[in-house]
């Protein structure tokens, strides 16, 4: 019964996008390495629940695109995030649907932008499915491999959380650098010349 409750807890904490669950996922990997949990079922639970949450956000944004867009644009930061994500999804398609999952706030922004754009559902499911499977393998695998290497659950959890924090910090730094580069490029781009007023020197003066 306790094992089933743990699987349910994994699903409930992975479905919503804003619930911190890194420690729980690492712990699941540690328990799987000790035989207390079945690793394939852990991965399926985590990836499947996350994909279900992504799909719910996508369908909500697709159905209520106007209100969702208005809500995002009430905040300048959310509005800029939505615009950037939408442009990159239109330009790069499935590869960016996969990549955006690993950026700060990317899970929400990617799902909402794809829904508002009415991005094709099969393509979105493909990208989100690959992203969530990769994320689940990475998150749970940290605990599993850490326990197999260190041999002690506490050390494995510390290693897993440390690597998770390092990856999150790196993704944040890369996103910040990308924003700075884009802003600098926009500031240094040549501006189009202002149109000159028409030459009226050869025309008679108006009365």
PDB file of C-alpha atoms in Angstrom:
ATOM      1  CA  UNK A   1       0.000   0.000   0.000  1.00  0.00           C
ATOM      2  CA  UNK A   2       2.832   2.385   0.835  1.00  0.00           C
ATOM      3  CA  UNK A   3       4.434   1.690  -2.533  1.00  0.00           C
ATOM      4  CA  UNK A   4       1.208   2.490  -4.382  1.00  0.00           C
ATOM      5  CA  UNK A   5       0.867   5.690  -2.365  1.00  0.00           C
ATOM      6  CA  UNK A   6       4.390   6.688  -3.415  1.00  0.00           C
ATOM      7  CA  UNK A   7       3.554   6.160  -7.092  1.00  0.00           C
ATOM      8  CA  UNK A   8       0.407   8.269  -6.620  1.00  0.00           C
ATOM      9  CA  UNK A   9       2.479  10.988  -4.945  1.00  0.00           C
ATOM     10  CA  UNK A  10       4.876  10.971  -7.890  1.00  0.00           C
ATOM     11  CA  UNK A  11       1.991  11.444 -10.315  1.00  0.00           C
ATOM     12  CA  UNK A  12       0.300  14.185  -8.263  1.00  0.00           C
ATOM     13  CA  UNK A  13       3.476  16.218  -7.827  1.00  0.00           C
ATOM     14  CA  UNK A  14       4.477  15.876 -11.487  1.00  0.00           C
ATOM     15  CA  UNK A  15       1.149  16.739 -13.108  1.00  0.00           C
ATOM     16  CA  UNK A  16       1.052  20.438 -12.054  1.00  0.00           C
ATOM     17  CA  UNK A  17       3.838  22.599 -13.507  1.00  0.00           C
ATOM     18  CA  UNK A  18       4.798  24.620 -10.420  1.00  0.00           C
ATOM     19  CA  UNK A  19       5.206  21.956  -7.728  1.00  0.00           C
ATOM     20  CA  UNK A  20       8.868  21.469  -6.685  1.00  0.00           C
ATOM     21  CA  UNK A  21       9.568  17.744  -6.864  1.00  0.00           C
ATOM     22  CA  UNK A  22      13.287  17.349  -7.601  1.00  0.00           C
ATOM     23  CA  UNK A  23      14.006  15.790  -4.209  1.00  0.00           C
ATOM     24  CA  UNK A  24      11.111  13.361  -4.595  1.00  0.00           C
ATOM     25  CA  UNK A  25      12.261  12.232  -8.048  1.00  0.00           C
ATOM     26  CA  UNK A  26      15.815  11.707  -6.859  1.00  0.00           C
ATOM     27  CA  UNK A  27      14.463   9.739  -3.903  1.00  0.00           C
ATOM     28  CA  UNK A  28      12.424   7.597  -6.296  1.00  0.00           C
ATOM     29  CA  UNK A  29      15.602   6.812  -8.209  1.00  0.00           C
ATOM     30  CA  UNK A  30      17.378   5.864  -4.989  1.00  0.00           C
ATOM     31  CA  UNK A  31      14.525   3.565  -3.954  1.00  0.00           C
ATOM     32  CA  UNK A  32      14.459   1.990  -7.414  1.00  0.00           C
ATOM     33  CA  UNK A  33      18.172   1.242  -7.191  1.00  0.00           C
ATOM     34  CA  UNK A  34      17.556  -0.597  -3.900  1.00  0.00           C
ATOM     35  CA  UNK A  35      14.691  -2.624  -5.358  1.00  0.00           C
ATOM     36  CA  UNK A  36      11.937  -0.912  -3.378  1.00  0.00           C
ATOM     37  CA  UNK A  37      10.401   0.516  -6.570  1.00  0.00           C
ATOM     38  CA  UNK A  38      10.215  -0.768 -10.139  1.00  0.00           C
ATOM     39  CA  UNK A  39      12.319   1.599 -12.251  1.00  0.00           C
ATOM     40  CA  UNK A  40      10.348   1.314 -15.553  1.00  0.00           C
ATOM     41  CA  UNK A  41       7.093   2.012 -13.701  1.00  0.00           C
ATOM     42  CA  UNK A  42       8.651   5.006 -11.950  1.00  0.00           C
ATOM     43  CA  UNK A  43       9.769   6.447 -15.298  1.00  0.00           C
ATOM     44  CA  UNK A  44       6.394   5.764 -16.884  1.00  0.00           C
ATOM     45  CA  UNK A  45       4.562   7.399 -13.978  1.00  0.00           C
ATOM     46  CA  UNK A  46       6.732  10.517 -13.978  1.00  0.00           C
ATOM     47  CA  UNK A  47       6.855  11.011 -17.749  1.00  0.00           C
ATOM     48  CA  UNK A  48       3.184  10.133 -18.272  1.00  0.00           C
ATOM     49  CA  UNK A  49       1.946  12.443 -15.545  1.00  0.00           C
ATOM     50  CA  UNK A  50       4.099  15.326 -16.782  1.00  0.00           C
ATOM     51  CA  UNK A  51       2.893  14.801 -20.358  1.00  0.00           C
ATOM     52  CA  UNK A  52      -0.724  14.778 -19.145  1.00  0.00           C
ATOM     53  CA  UNK A  53      -0.132  18.123 -17.411  1.00  0.00           C
ATOM     54  CA  UNK A  54       1.429  19.563 -20.561  1.00  0.00           C
ATOM     55  CA  UNK A  55      -1.494  18.373 -22.648  1.00  0.00           C
ATOM     56  CA  UNK A  56      -4.028  19.946 -20.266  1.00  0.00           C
ATOM     57  CA  UNK A  57      -2.258  23.324 -20.490  1.00  0.00           C
ATOM     58  CA  UNK A  58      -2.018  23.031 -24.279  1.00  0.00           C
ATOM     59  CA  UNK A  59      -5.718  22.206 -24.696  1.00  0.00           C
ATOM     60  CA  UNK A  60      -6.785  24.962 -22.287  1.00  0.00           C
ATOM     61  CA  UNK A  61      -4.734  27.546 -24.190  1.00  0.00           C
ATOM     62  CA  UNK A  62      -6.060  26.234 -27.493  1.00  0.00           C
ATOM     63  CA  UNK A  63      -9.670  26.429 -26.311  1.00  0.00           C
ATOM     64  CA  UNK A  64      -9.391  29.740 -24.429  1.00  0.00           C
ATOM     65  CA  UNK A  65      -6.635  31.407 -26.440  1.00  0.00           C
ATOM     66  CA  UNK A  66      -7.928  34.961 -26.030  1.00  0.00           C
ATOM     67  CA  UNK A  67      -8.242  35.004 -22.215  1.00  0.00           C
ATOM     68  CA  UNK A  68      -4.952  33.131 -21.816  1.00  0.00           C
ATOM     69  CA  UNK A  69      -3.175  35.617 -24.095  1.00  0.00           C
ATOM     70  CA  UNK A  70      -4.696  38.552 -22.186  1.00  0.00           C
ATOM     71  CA  UNK A  71      -3.573  37.052 -18.869  1.00  0.00           C
ATOM     72  CA  UNK A  72      -0.021  36.561 -20.139  1.00  0.00           C
ATOM     73  CA  UNK A  73       0.163  40.111 -21.485  1.00  0.00           C
ATOM     74  CA  UNK A  74      -0.848  41.700 -18.178  1.00  0.00           C
ATOM     75  CA  UNK A  75       2.697  41.193 -16.976  1.00  0.00           C
ATOM     76  CA  UNK A  76       5.555  42.537 -19.163  1.00  0.00           C
ATOM     77  CA  UNK A  77       7.816  39.610 -18.300  1.00  0.00           C
ATOM     78  CA  UNK A  78       5.157  37.015 -19.126  1.00  0.00           C
ATOM     79  CA  UNK A  79       4.275  38.876 -22.310  1.00  0.00           C
ATOM     80  CA  UNK A  80       7.901  38.924 -23.493  1.00  0.00           C
ATOM     81  CA  UNK A  81       8.265  35.232 -22.634  1.00  0.00           C
ATOM     82  CA  UNK A  82       5.139  34.377 -24.624  1.00  0.00           C
ATOM     83  CA  UNK A  83       6.303  36.373 -27.647  1.00  0.00           C
ATOM     84  CA  UNK A  84       9.778  34.825 -27.680  1.00  0.00           C
ATOM     85  CA  UNK A  85       8.455  31.297 -27.235  1.00  0.00           C
ATOM     86  CA  UNK A  86       5.807  31.733 -29.936  1.00  0.00           C
ATOM     87  CA  UNK A  87       8.340  33.026 -32.485  1.00  0.00           C
ATOM     88  CA  UNK A  88      10.738  30.158 -31.832  1.00  0.00           C
ATOM     89  CA  UNK A  89       8.030  27.509 -32.009  1.00  0.00           C
ATOM     90  CA  UNK A  90       6.892  28.919 -35.355  1.00  0.00           C
ATOM     91  CA  UNK A  91      10.480  28.978 -36.603  1.00  0.00           C
ATOM     92  CA  UNK A  92      11.907  25.722 -35.210  1.00  0.00           C
ATOM     93  CA  UNK A  93       8.830  23.556 -34.525  1.00  0.00           C
ATOM     94  CA  UNK A  94       9.231  20.254 -32.671  1.00  0.00           C
ATOM     95  CA  UNK A  95      12.932  20.722 -31.739  1.00  0.00           C
ATOM     96  CA  UNK A  96      12.088  23.866 -29.797  1.00  0.00           C
ATOM     97  CA  UNK A  97       9.018  22.252 -28.198  1.00  0.00           C
ATOM     98  CA  UNK A  98      11.514  19.738 -26.815  1.00  0.00           C
ATOM     99  CA  UNK A  99      14.181  22.269 -25.841  1.00  0.00           C
ATOM    100  CA  UNK A 100      11.883  24.780 -24.141  1.00  0.00           C
ATOM    101  CA  UNK A 101      10.959  22.170 -21.504  1.00  0.00           C
ATOM    102  CA  UNK A 102      14.418  22.521 -19.984  1.00  0.00           C
ATOM    103  CA  UNK A 103      14.411  26.330 -19.730  1.00  0.00           C
ATOM    104  CA  UNK A 104      13.167  28.219 -16.650  1.00  0.00           C
ATOM    105  CA  UNK A 105       9.361  28.509 -16.890  1.00  0.00           C
ATOM    106  CA  UNK A 106       9.653  26.730 -20.217  1.00  0.00           C
ATOM    107  CA  UNK A 107       7.144  24.001 -19.461  1.00  0.00           C
ATOM    108  CA  UNK A 108       4.328  26.514 -18.982  1.00  0.00           C
ATOM    109  CA  UNK A 109       5.427  28.905 -21.715  1.00  0.00           C
ATOM    110  CA  UNK A 110       5.864  26.132 -24.279  1.00  0.00           C
ATOM    111  CA  UNK A 111       2.471  24.568 -23.627  1.00  0.00           C
ATOM    112  CA  UNK A 112       0.565  27.864 -23.565  1.00  0.00           C
ATOM    113  CA  UNK A 113       2.308  29.316 -26.615  1.00  0.00           C
ATOM    114  CA  UNK A 114       1.725  26.120 -28.594  1.00  0.00           C
ATOM    115  CA  UNK A 115      -1.951  26.138 -27.659  1.00  0.00           C
ATOM    116  CA  UNK A 116      -2.456  29.798 -28.500  1.00  0.00           C
ATOM    117  CA  UNK A 117      -0.735  29.279 -31.862  1.00  0.00           C
ATOM    118  CA  UNK A 118      -2.968  26.249 -32.437  1.00  0.00           C
ATOM    119  CA  UNK A 119       0.145  24.215 -33.127  1.00  0.00           C
ATOM    120  CA  UNK A 120      -0.768  20.764 -34.541  1.00  0.00           C
ATOM    121  CA  UNK A 121      -1.608  18.411 -31.686  1.00  0.00           C
ATOM    122  CA  UNK A 122       0.344  15.378 -33.051  1.00  0.00           C
ATOM    123  CA  UNK A 123       3.505  17.463 -33.400  1.00  0.00           C
ATOM    124  CA  UNK A 124       3.082  18.953 -29.943  1.00  0.00           C
ATOM    125  CA  UNK A 125       2.549  15.512 -28.400  1.00  0.00           C
ATOM    126  CA  UNK A 126       5.675  14.236 -30.156  1.00  0.00           C
ATOM    127  CA  UNK A 127       7.841  17.085 -28.889  1.00  0.00           C
ATOM    128  CA  UNK A 128       6.386  17.144 -25.389  1.00  0.00           C
ATOM    129  CA  UNK A 129       6.562  13.350 -25.139  1.00  0.00           C
ATOM    130  CA  UNK A 130      10.260  13.286 -26.035  1.00  0.00           C
ATOM    131  CA  UNK A 131      10.949  16.162 -23.642  1.00  0.00           C
ATOM    132  CA  UNK A 132       9.128  14.586 -20.705  1.00  0.00           C
ATOM    133  CA  UNK A 133      10.690  11.161 -21.291  1.00  0.00           C
ATOM    134  CA  UNK A 134      14.142  12.767 -21.332  1.00  0.00           C
ATOM    135  CA  UNK A 135      13.372  14.837 -18.245  1.00  0.00           C
ATOM    136  CA  UNK A 136      12.055  11.818 -16.335  1.00  0.00           C
ATOM    137  CA  UNK A 137      15.083   9.692 -17.245  1.00  0.00           C
ATOM    138  CA  UNK A 138      17.427  12.495 -16.217  1.00  0.00           C
ATOM    139  CA  UNK A 139      15.674  13.362 -12.942  1.00  0.00           C
ATOM    140  CA  UNK A 140      15.111   9.818 -11.716  1.00  0.00           C
ATOM    141  CA  UNK A 141      18.389   8.600 -13.181  1.00  0.00           C
ATOM    142  CA  UNK A 142      20.367  11.004 -11.007  1.00  0.00           C
ATOM    143  CA  UNK A 143      19.146   9.242  -7.899  1.00  0.00           C
ATOM    144  CA  UNK A 144      19.442   5.763  -9.407  1.00  0.00           C
ATOM    145  CA  UNK A 145      22.977   6.165 -10.704  1.00  0.00           C
ATOM    146  CA  UNK A 146      24.037   8.147  -7.652  1.00  0.00           C
ATOM    147  CA  UNK A 147      22.917   5.362  -5.345  1.00  0.00           C
ATOM    148  CA  UNK A 148      24.614   2.743  -7.508  1.00  0.00           C
ATOM    149  CA  UNK A 149      27.849   4.751  -7.499  1.00  0.00           C
ATOM    150  CA  UNK A 150      27.959   6.115  -3.966  1.00  0.00           C
ATOM    151  CA  UNK A 151      26.264   3.153  -2.319  1.00  0.00           C
ATOM    152  CA  UNK A 152      24.595   5.384   0.262  1.00  0.00           C
ATOM    153  CA  UNK A 153      21.109   6.885  -0.217  1.00  0.00           C
ATOM    154  CA  UNK A 154      21.979  10.164   1.511  1.00  0.00           C
ATOM    155  CA  UNK A 155      25.021  10.714  -0.680  1.00  0.00           C
ATOM    156  CA  UNK A 156      23.024   9.793  -3.764  1.00  0.00           C
ATOM    157  CA  UNK A 157      20.291  12.301  -2.919  1.00  0.00           C
ATOM    158  CA  UNK A 158      22.891  15.015  -2.307  1.00  0.00           C
ATOM    159  CA  UNK A 159      24.584  14.268  -5.628  1.00  0.00           C
ATOM    160  CA  UNK A 160      21.284  14.266  -7.480  1.00  0.00           C
ATOM    161  CA  UNK A 161      20.082  17.539  -5.997  1.00  0.00           C
ATOM    162  CA  UNK A 162      23.455  19.163  -6.580  1.00  0.00           C
ATOM    163  CA  UNK A 163      23.495  18.192 -10.246  1.00  0.00           C
ATOM    164  CA  UNK A 164      19.860  19.328 -10.648  1.00  0.00           C
ATOM    165  CA  UNK A 165      20.679  22.734  -9.184  1.00  0.00           C
ATOM    166  CA  UNK A 166      23.754  23.054 -11.400  1.00  0.00           C
ATOM    167  CA  UNK A 167      21.787  22.206 -14.544  1.00  0.00           C
ATOM    168  CA  UNK A 168      19.004  24.651 -13.603  1.00  0.00           C
ATOM    169  CA  UNK A 169      21.552  27.411 -12.934  1.00  0.00           C
ATOM    170  CA  UNK A 170      23.266  26.741 -16.271  1.00  0.00           C
ATOM    171  CA  UNK A 171      19.966  26.869 -18.165  1.00  0.00           C
ATOM    172  CA  UNK A 172      19.059  30.147 -16.444  1.00  0.00           C
ATOM    173  CA  UNK A 173      22.451  31.650 -17.283  1.00  0.00           C
ATOM    174  CA  UNK A 174      22.180  30.598 -20.928  1.00  0.00           C
ATOM    175  CA  UNK A 175      18.689  32.051 -21.198  1.00  0.00           C
ATOM    176  CA  UNK A 176      19.827  35.327 -19.611  1.00  0.00           C
ATOM    177  CA  UNK A 177      22.819  35.517 -21.964  1.00  0.00           C
ATOM    178  CA  UNK A 178      20.533  34.891 -24.932  1.00  0.00           C
ATOM    179  CA  UNK A 179      18.219  37.700 -23.877  1.00  0.00           C
ATOM    180  CA  UNK A 180      21.146  40.100 -23.425  1.00  0.00           C
ATOM    181  CA  UNK A 181      22.544  39.175 -26.841  1.00  0.00           C
ATOM    182  CA  UNK A 182      19.164  39.696 -28.507  1.00  0.00           C
ATOM    183  CA  UNK A 183      18.683  43.063 -26.767  1.00  0.00           C
ATOM    184  CA  UNK A 184      22.190  44.210 -27.736  1.00  0.00           C
ATOM    185  CA  UNK A 185      21.658  43.114 -31.327  1.00  0.00           C
ATOM    186  CA  UNK A 186      18.363  44.996 -31.505  1.00  0.00           C
ATOM    187  CA  UNK A 187      19.994  48.124 -30.043  1.00  0.00           C
ATOM    188  CA  UNK A 188      22.887  48.114 -32.530  1.00  0.00           C
ATOM    189  CA  UNK A 189      20.817  47.239 -35.602  1.00  0.00           C
ATOM    190  CA  UNK A 190      20.800  50.057 -38.196  1.00  0.00           C
ATOM    191  CA  UNK A 191      17.608  52.024 -38.208  1.00  0.00           C
ATOM    192  CA  UNK A 192      15.836  52.720 -41.500  1.00  0.00           C
ATOM    193  CA  UNK A 193      16.333  56.299 -42.704  1.00  0.00           C
ATOM    194  CA  UNK A 194      13.524  58.718 -42.067  1.00  0.00           C
ATOM    195  CA  UNK A 195      11.641  59.613 -45.245  1.00  0.00           C
ATOM    196  CA  UNK A 196      12.418  63.070 -46.557  1.00  0.00           C
ATOM    197  CA  UNK A 197       9.600  65.540 -47.064  1.00  0.00           C
ATOM    198  CA  UNK A 198       8.660  66.064 -50.706  1.00  0.00           C
ATOM    199  CA  UNK A 199      10.561  68.783 -52.563  1.00  0.00           C
ATOM    200  CA  UNK A 200       8.107  71.609 -53.219  1.00  0.00           C
ATOM    201  CA  UNK A 201      10.657  74.148 -54.449  1.00  0.00           C
ATOM    202  CA  UNK A 202       9.426  73.959 -58.037  1.00  0.00           C
ATOM    203  CA  UNK A 203       5.757  74.160 -57.151  1.00  0.00           C
ATOM    204  CA  UNK A 204       3.819  77.441 -56.962  1.00  0.00           C
ATOM    205  CA  UNK A 205       2.951  78.695 -53.505  1.00  0.00           C
ATOM    206  CA  UNK A 206      -0.531  78.032 -52.338  1.00  0.00           C
ATOM    207  CA  UNK A 207      -2.720  81.107 -51.869  1.00  0.00           C
TER     208      UNK A 207
END
